[in-house]
């Protein structure tokens, strides 16, 4: 071999070592269980860090590794629906495939992603009026799919690197105590800022509607039980919708989605929406209320919820 | 095949390894196979166009070389021009012209039944067409000897590092290099790899990151106004530079690894002090092509003033049209032509003012010149990026609509957030632009990589690792995107 080639090979081999070392670290720590071959780090630390930094990816990979036939898809509002209680009531294992601040287009993408990994039988989609907006758009599921299909992208990814750091920190130094949120302050913030973000700009979601109808048609064809669930918001939050002049739009939203599968509404003036103690913040119900909703949802006849037809 | 793909990362080392293992006499075969494969990875059928172009120009040049009278040679030159530009016209401009003629006929309620064709524009067609044309024109003018080796001529037309987006090489610069034996040189390979690394960084990390905001805004203009449009336009200014100069760096670097020297394509264009200087620093291989094969044959500046202006304007108009079959590119070219004419026309009064206030060669004046030239370039980029002319006018009329709010920082922050990327991503984007321009400033006093070579190993390797891990970690991973200039 040429002397100069030898120098290149020798230096190149040394140069590449840190890159190989990084690949080994990712496979060993693997906070999202992507390779699912190493348990150096406890599942608890992995889950804590991964859920914090990329709940969507964690849930998607977790679902891919342990698929179920029944799923609940949506944003953080459906996260609290207790799967254990559902199992007790129905005997079915439900998996909650959620993403914080998920948009409807992402929820639709998640449905198809889940459909790739499982023979679905029961699907519950959490959908509220704020998602029913052409402007409410984000495209994180495409990124997640890229990650799932391409290990190279998983290994060399800033988000994964951050999660590895956090997982190691949680494992060896314990999870930092979460500072308790000032409930009143956060409540006000949700009413003023979050509601404004949701309702200040609204456009009829023509594309989303047709994508939803595709899902509906597919579910009918494959005999999948599709349920659309409108979770409750506190009335103060709902009042903001009225202030933004979207009452008619909300009504037509309910009418339009009632065409798909079974649509059950909890977001109308009722004992839950009028009760401040039923909510952690204006749009997230407490654990006990989430349990009540689940019990109502899976009962023979609805007591709180309303079947939209 | 894209440079920024895993496929290329496998393809390139294999080609280079075999290249150095083969004897010089056989290397052209490898380069030809590799180049055709490189192109066919995109669309197999369109290789026929490259082969056709190669055969036509090879044959035409041979015929011209056998003739002594220029008039007879001219006939052959015209055959080459018609066939090469005919292919280019058919694939790139036919539909555009047809649609415009259709619109005119519709205006007068006259039936016009010529259909448009649903064809995909062959990647890099404008580049390799111009490269082969330059060879034929040079042979016609006796500036370059005729090439008798068909295989090597075919490699010249299709040489993979610069096939799809240049630099557009000249035959008397590149062709002789295929006859020289390039021995493996550690220093040269290292230099080539360094340039490729920097090119990848500019493309994958900077350009693709900026593209998220630019595409988000320019493809949904209705949702944006004011400051958001300004940020997106500025981002596009740097996106297109990083995208195209990044491609050129990868092309030049990969050719250099094998021992070939390609011409420089960019020399810190945004530090130009005039538009004329800008064109000496931006896409140099194309601007010199137009200078040599259009502007000078039209008479250049050795004509009466109005004709000089006309020559300039036509050259830039054609240059705009070369970029794409869309009015936006034509207006972009016309704007640059107008800038240059105005610069010439205002030269004397400008000099008078500078002398009067003794501003010549002052730092303030130089800074003003750079800033003004940059602003003109940015303004023209609006047309280049906009999807159509009305979009461009929307941007122009709205870009400063909220200038009164610039002092309201929280509102500006909110607008930045509305661009669809996180605050951190935005900071990283701005940081990367600054980093890239600092690199360019540092390069003014000589090649950065040569300067780096004099530093201790830990600094050198540190820089390499920063760039490599930057590429691996900071690239927006879901966007393996084309280079902008591939569409031309």
JSON list of N, CA and C in Angstrom, two decimals, chain B residues 433-456:
[
{"chain": "B", "resi": 433, "resn": "UNK", "atom": "N", "xyz": [-25.65, 31.85, 10.74]},
{"chain": "B", "resi": 433, "resn": "UNK", "atom": "CA", "xyz": [-25.37, 32.86, 9.71]},
{"chain": "B", "resi": 433, "resn": "UNK", "atom": "C", "xyz": [-24.14, 33.67, 10.12]},
{"chain": "B", "resi": 434, "resn": "UNK", "atom": "N", "xyz": [-24.11, 34.06, 11.38]},
{"chain": "B", "resi": 434, "resn": "UNK", "atom": "CA", "xyz": [-22.97, 34.84, 11.87]},
{"chain": "B", "resi": 434, "resn": "UNK", "atom": "C", "xyz": [-21.69, 34.02, 11.75]},
{"chain": "B", "resi": 435, "resn": "UNK", "atom": "N", "xyz": [-21.76, 32.76, 12.14]},
{"chain": "B", "resi": 435, "resn": "UNK", "atom": "CA", "xyz": [-20.61, 31.86, 12.07]},
{"chain": "B", "resi": 435, "resn": "UNK", "atom": "C", "xyz": [-20.08, 31.76, 10.64]},
{"chain": "B", "resi": 436, "resn": "UNK", "atom": "N", "xyz": [-21.01, 31.60, 9.69]},
{"chain": "B", "resi": 436, "resn": "UNK", "atom": "CA", "xyz": [-20.62, 31.44, 8.29]},
{"chain": "B", "resi": 436, "resn": "UNK", "atom": "C", "xyz": [-19.97, 32.72, 7.77]},
{"chain": "B", "resi": 437, "resn": "UNK", "atom": "N", "xyz": [-20.52, 33.87, 8.15]},
{"chain": "B", "resi": 437, "resn": "UNK", "atom": "CA", "xyz": [-19.94, 35.12, 7.67]},
{"chain": "B", "resi": 437, "resn": "UNK", "atom": "C", "xyz": [-18.59, 35.41, 8.34]},
{"chain": "B", "resi": 438, "resn": "UNK", "atom": "N", "xyz": [-18.44, 34.96, 9.59]},
{"chain": "B", "resi": 438, "resn": "UNK", "atom": "CA", "xyz": [-17.13, 35.11, 10.25]},
{"chain": "B", "resi": 438, "resn": "UNK", "atom": "C", "xyz": [-16.08, 34.26, 9.53]},
{"chain": "B", "resi": 439, "resn": "UNK", "atom": "N", "xyz": [-16.51, 33.06, 9.11]},
{"chain": "B", "resi": 439, "resn": "UNK", "atom": "CA", "xyz": [-15.61, 32.20, 8.33]},
{"chain": "B", "resi": 439, "resn": "UNK", "atom": "C", "xyz": [-15.19, 32.94, 7.06]},
{"chain": "B", "resi": 440, "resn": "UNK", "atom": "N", "xyz": [-16.18, 33.57, 6.40]},
{"chain": "B", "resi": 440, "resn": "UNK", "atom": "CA", "xyz": [-15.89, 34.30, 5.17]},
{"chain": "B", "resi": 440, "resn": "UNK", "atom": "C", "xyz": [-14.93, 35.46, 5.42]},
{"chain": "B", "resi": 441, "resn": "UNK", "atom": "N", "xyz": [-15.13, 36.14, 6.55]},
{"chain": "B", "resi": 441, "resn": "UNK", "atom": "CA", "xyz": [-14.22, 37.26, 6.89]},
{"chain": "B", "resi": 441, "resn": "UNK", "atom": "C", "xyz": [-12.80, 36.74, 7.11]},
{"chain": "B", "resi": 442, "resn": "UNK", "atom": "N", "xyz": [-12.72, 35.63, 7.83]},
{"chain": "B", "resi": 442, "resn": "UNK", "atom": "CA", "xyz": [-11.42, 35.02, 8.13]},
{"chain": "B", "resi": 442, "resn": "UNK", "atom": "C", "xyz": [-10.74, 34.57, 6.84]},
{"chain": "B", "resi": 443, "resn": "UNK", "atom": "N", "xyz": [-11.55, 34.20, 5.85]},
{"chain": "B", "resi": 443, "resn": "UNK", "atom": "CA", "xyz": [-11.02, 33.68, 4.58]},
{"chain": "B", "resi": 443, "resn": "UNK", "atom": "C", "xyz": [-10.42, 34.79, 3.73]},
{"chain": "B", "resi": 444, "resn": "UNK", "atom": "N", "xyz": [-10.77, 36.04, 4.06]},
{"chain": "B", "resi": 444, "resn": "UNK", "atom": "CA", "xyz": [-10.27, 37.15, 3.24]},
{"chain": "B", "resi": 444, "resn": "UNK", "atom": "C", "xyz": [-8.74, 37.20, 3.21]},
{"chain": "B", "resi": 445, "resn": "UNK", "atom": "N", "xyz": [-8.13, 36.79, 4.32]},
{"chain": "B", "resi": 445, "resn": "UNK", "atom": "CA", "xyz": [-6.67, 36.87, 4.38]},
{"chain": "B", "resi": 445, "resn": "UNK", "atom": "C", "xyz": [-6.03, 35.55, 3.97]},
{"chain": "B", "resi": 446, "resn": "UNK", "atom": "N", "xyz": [-6.77, 34.67, 3.33]},
{"chain": "B", "resi": 446, "resn": "UNK", "atom": "CA", "xyz": [-6.17, 33.41, 2.85]},
{"chain": "B", "resi": 446, "resn": "UNK", "atom": "C", "xyz": [-7.04, 32.22, 3.19]},
{"chain": "B", "resi": 447, "resn": "UNK", "atom": "N", "xyz": [-6.73, 31.09, 2.54]},
{"chain": "B", "resi": 447, "resn": "UNK", "atom": "CA", "xyz": [-7.54, 29.89, 2.71]},
{"chain": "B", "resi": 447, "resn": "UNK", "atom": "C", "xyz": [-7.59, 29.46, 4.17]},
{"chain": "B", "resi": 448, "resn": "UNK", "atom": "N", "xyz": [-8.80, 29.31, 4.68]},
{"chain": "B", "resi": 448, "resn": "UNK", "atom": "CA", "xyz": [-9.00, 28.96, 6.09]},
{"chain": "B", "resi": 448, "resn": "UNK", "atom": "C", "xyz": [-8.32, 27.63, 6.41]},
{"chain": "B", "resi": 449, "resn": "UNK", "atom": "N", "xyz": [-8.43, 26.67, 5.49]},
{"chain": "B", "resi": 449, "resn": "UNK", "atom": "CA", "xyz": [-7.93, 25.33, 5.76]},
{"chain": "B", "resi": 449, "resn": "UNK", "atom": "C", "xyz": [-6.41, 25.31, 5.78]},
{"chain": "B", "resi": 450, "resn": "UNK", "atom": "N", "xyz": [-5.81, 26.17, 4.95]},
{"chain": "B", "resi": 450, "resn": "UNK", "atom": "CA", "xyz": [-4.34, 26.24, 4.97]},
{"chain": "B", "resi": 450, "resn": "UNK", "atom": "C", "xyz": [-3.88, 26.87, 6.28]},
{"chain": "B", "resi": 451, "resn": "UNK", "atom": "N", "xyz": [-4.63, 27.88, 6.72]},
{"chain": "B", "resi": 451, "resn": "UNK", "atom": "CA", "xyz": [-4.28, 28.52, 7.99]},
{"chain": "B", "resi": 451, "resn": "UNK", "atom": "C", "xyz": [-4.46, 27.53, 9.14]},
{"chain": "B", "resi": 452, "resn": "UNK", "atom": "N", "xyz": [-5.50, 26.75, 9.04]},
{"chain": "B", "resi": 452, "resn": "UNK", "atom": "CA", "xyz": [-5.78, 25.77, 10.09]},
{"chain": "B", "resi": 452, "resn": "UNK", "atom": "C", "xyz": [-4.68, 24.70, 10.14]},
{"chain": "B", "resi": 453, "resn": "UNK", "atom": "N", "xyz": [-4.12, 24.41, 8.98]},
{"chain": "B", "resi": 453, "resn": "UNK", "atom": "CA", "xyz": [-3.04, 23.41, 8.90]},
{"chain": "B", "resi": 453, "resn": "UNK", "atom": "C", "xyz": [-1.83, 23.76, 9.74]},
{"chain": "B", "resi": 454, "resn": "UNK", "atom": "N", "xyz": [-1.66, 25.06, 10.04]},
{"chain": "B", "resi": 454, "resn": "UNK", "atom": "CA", "xyz": [-0.51, 25.48, 10.86]},
{"chain": "B", "resi": 454, "resn": "UNK", "atom": "C", "xyz": [-0.80, 25.41, 12.35]},
{"chain": "B", "resi": 455, "resn": "UNK", "atom": "N", "xyz": [-2.02, 25.10, 12.68]},
{"chain": "B", "resi": 455, "resn": "UNK", "atom": "CA", "xyz": [-2.40, 25.07, 14.10]},
{"chain": "B", "resi": 455, "resn": "UNK", "atom": "C", "xyz": [-2.12, 23.68, 14.69]},
{"chain": "B", "resi": 456, "resn": "UNK", "atom": "N", "xyz": [-2.04, 23.59, 16.03]},
{"chain": "B", "resi": 456, "resn": "UNK", "atom": "CA", "xyz": [-1.81, 22.27, 16.66]},
{"chain": "B", "resi": 456, "resn": "UNK", "atom": "C", "xyz": [-2.94, 21.30, 16.33]}
]
